[in-house]
Coordinates of C-alpha atoms in Angstrom, one line a residue:
A1 CA -21.9 -74.0 -72.1
L2 CA -18.2 -74.6 -71.4
V3 CA -17.7 -76.2 -67.9
R4 CA -14.8 -76.8 -65.6
F5 CA -15.0 -79.1 -62.6
E6 CA -13.1 -78.9 -59.3
N7 CA -10.9 -81.8 -60.3
G8 CA -9.8 -80.0 -63.5
V9 CA -12.0 -81.9 -66.0
Q10 CA -13.4 -79.7 -68.7
G11 CA -16.5 -80.3 -70.8
T12 CA -19.3 -78.8 -72.9
L13 CA -23.1 -79.0 -72.3
E14 CA -25.4 -78.4 -75.3
A15 CA -29.2 -78.1 -75.6
C16 CA -31.4 -76.9 -78.4
R17 CA -35.2 -77.4 -78.9
V18 CA -35.3 -76.1 -82.5
I19 CA -32.3 -77.8 -84.1
N20 CA -32.8 -79.6 -87.4
G21 CA -31.7 -83.3 -87.7
P22 CA -32.0 -85.1 -84.4
K23 CA -35.5 -86.0 -83.3
C24 CA -34.9 -86.9 -79.7
E25 CA -31.2 -87.0 -79.3
M26 CA -30.9 -86.6 -75.5
A27 CA -27.4 -87.9 -75.4
F28 CA -24.1 -87.9 -73.5
E29 CA -20.5 -88.6 -74.5
I30 CA -17.6 -88.8 -72.1
N31 CA -14.1 -88.9 -73.4
G32 CA -11.1 -89.8 -71.2
T33 CA -7.5 -90.6 -71.7
Q34 CA -8.1 -94.3 -71.7
G35 CA -11.5 -94.6 -73.4
S36 CA -14.9 -93.2 -74.1
V37 CA -18.6 -94.0 -73.5
R38 CA -21.6 -92.5 -75.4
W39 CA -25.3 -93.0 -75.3
N40 CA -28.2 -91.5 -77.3
F41 CA -31.9 -91.7 -76.4
E42 CA -32.8 -92.3 -80.1
R43 CA -30.9 -95.6 -79.7
M44 CA -31.7 -96.1 -76.0
N45 CA -31.1 -99.8 -76.0
Q46 CA -27.4 -99.4 -77.0
L47 CA -24.4 -98.2 -75.1
E48 CA -21.2 -97.6 -76.9
V49 CA -17.9 -98.0 -75.0
Q50 CA -14.3 -97.7 -76.2
F51 CA -11.1 -98.5 -74.3
R52 CA -7.7 -97.5 -75.7
K53 CA -5.9 -100.5 -77.2
A54 CA -2.3 -100.9 -78.1
N55 CA -3.3 -102.2 -81.5
E56 CA -4.9 -99.3 -83.5
A57 CA -6.7 -101.8 -85.8
E58 CA -8.7 -103.0 -82.8
D59 CA -9.3 -99.5 -81.4
G60 CA -13.0 -98.4 -81.7
Y61 CA -16.4 -98.4 -80.1
T62 CA -18.1 -101.6 -79.0
T63 CA -21.9 -101.6 -78.8
I64 CA -23.5 -103.1 -75.7
L65 CA -27.1 -104.1 -76.3
A66 CA -29.7 -104.0 -73.6
A67 CA -30.3 -107.5 -72.0
P68 CA -32.0 -109.2 -69.1
A69 CA -28.8 -108.7 -67.0
H70 CA -29.6 -104.9 -67.0
P71 CA -32.0 -103.5 -64.4
F72 CA -35.7 -104.1 -65.1
H73 CA -35.0 -105.4 -68.7
D74 CA -36.1 -108.9 -67.9
R75 CA -39.5 -107.6 -66.7
F76 CA -40.3 -106.7 -70.4
N77 CA -38.2 -108.9 -72.6
P78 CA -36.6 -112.3 -72.1
G79 CA -33.5 -112.0 -74.3
P80 CA -30.6 -109.8 -75.1
G81 CA -30.9 -107.4 -78.0
L82 CA -34.7 -107.2 -77.6
G83 CA -35.0 -103.5 -76.6
I84 CA -37.4 -102.0 -74.2
G85 CA -39.5 -99.0 -75.3
Y86 CA -40.5 -95.6 -74.1
E87 CA -43.7 -96.9 -72.5
D88 CA -41.6 -99.5 -70.6
L89 CA -39.5 -96.6 -69.1
K90 CA -42.7 -94.9 -67.9
V91 CA -43.8 -98.1 -66.2
I92 CA -40.4 -98.4 -64.5
E93 CA -40.6 -94.7 -63.4
A94 CA -44.1 -95.2 -62.0
Y95 CA -42.9 -98.3 -60.1
Q96 CA -39.9 -96.6 -58.7
F97 CA -42.0 -93.6 -57.6
L98 CA -44.6 -95.8 -55.9
K99 CA -42.0 -97.9 -54.3
S100 CA -40.3 -94.8 -52.8
I101 CA -43.7 -93.9 -51.2
V102 CA -44.2 -97.4 -49.8
D103 CA -40.6 -97.6 -48.5
G104 CA -40.7 -94.1 -47.2
K105 CA -37.4 -93.3 -48.9
Q106 CA -36.6 -90.6 -51.4
G107 CA -35.8 -92.1 -54.8
Q108 CA -32.7 -91.3 -56.7
P109 CA -32.3 -89.0 -58.5
G110 CA -34.4 -86.9 -56.2
F111 CA -35.0 -83.3 -55.1
A112 CA -31.4 -82.6 -54.2
E113 CA -30.3 -83.6 -57.7
A114 CA -33.0 -81.5 -59.3
L115 CA -31.9 -78.5 -57.2
A116 CA -28.3 -79.1 -58.3
V117 CA -29.4 -79.1 -62.0
A118 CA -31.3 -75.8 -61.4
Q119 CA -28.2 -74.3 -59.8
A120 CA -26.1 -75.2 -62.7
Q121 CA -28.6 -73.8 -65.1
T122 CA -28.7 -70.5 -63.1
A123 CA -24.9 -70.3 -63.3
I124 CA -25.0 -70.8 -67.1
Q125 CA -27.5 -68.0 -67.4
R126 CA -25.4 -65.7 -65.2
S127 CA -22.4 -66.5 -67.4
W128 CA -24.3 -65.5 -70.5
E129 CA -25.2 -62.2 -68.9
T130 CA -21.7 -61.5 -67.4
E131 CA -19.7 -62.9 -70.2
R132 CA -17.3 -64.6 -67.8
W133 CA -16.9 -67.9 -65.8
E134 CA -19.5 -68.3 -63.1
T135 CA -19.3 -70.6 -60.1
V136 CA -22.2 -73.0 -59.5
R137 CA -23.6 -71.9 -56.1
S138 CA -24.9 -75.0 -54.3
T139 CA -27.4 -75.3 -51.6
R140 CA -27.8 -78.5 -49.6
L141 CA -31.3 -79.8 -48.8
D142 CA -30.3 -81.8 -45.7

């Protein structure tokens, strides 16, 4: 899907459940005028960042490895570069869910964000049918 945001930023969204090649490449890439950031679930313990440099020889991505300084990482591994796994993510999700119940507060992302995703998906489907740009119709939950 081609997308345009209110502030003028343009982008693309892609999804495919039958593509050859990637096995679990749930990924994002954001490119700006002064740098870029990208992440891929297949390498979930690595974040790549790039900032535009005056010296082209030094211009490129830097990989940041997961480390105890990142949220919840130290609960599973004591040192940097020792990645957490999928099962660790499930433990973190369960903890966050149960904590939201105990605290009586909606976790984030929550139902409002899920609704916003559904509204964007609906606009993409409408655009496919109408063959024109469609506005995401948003409904607030509060």
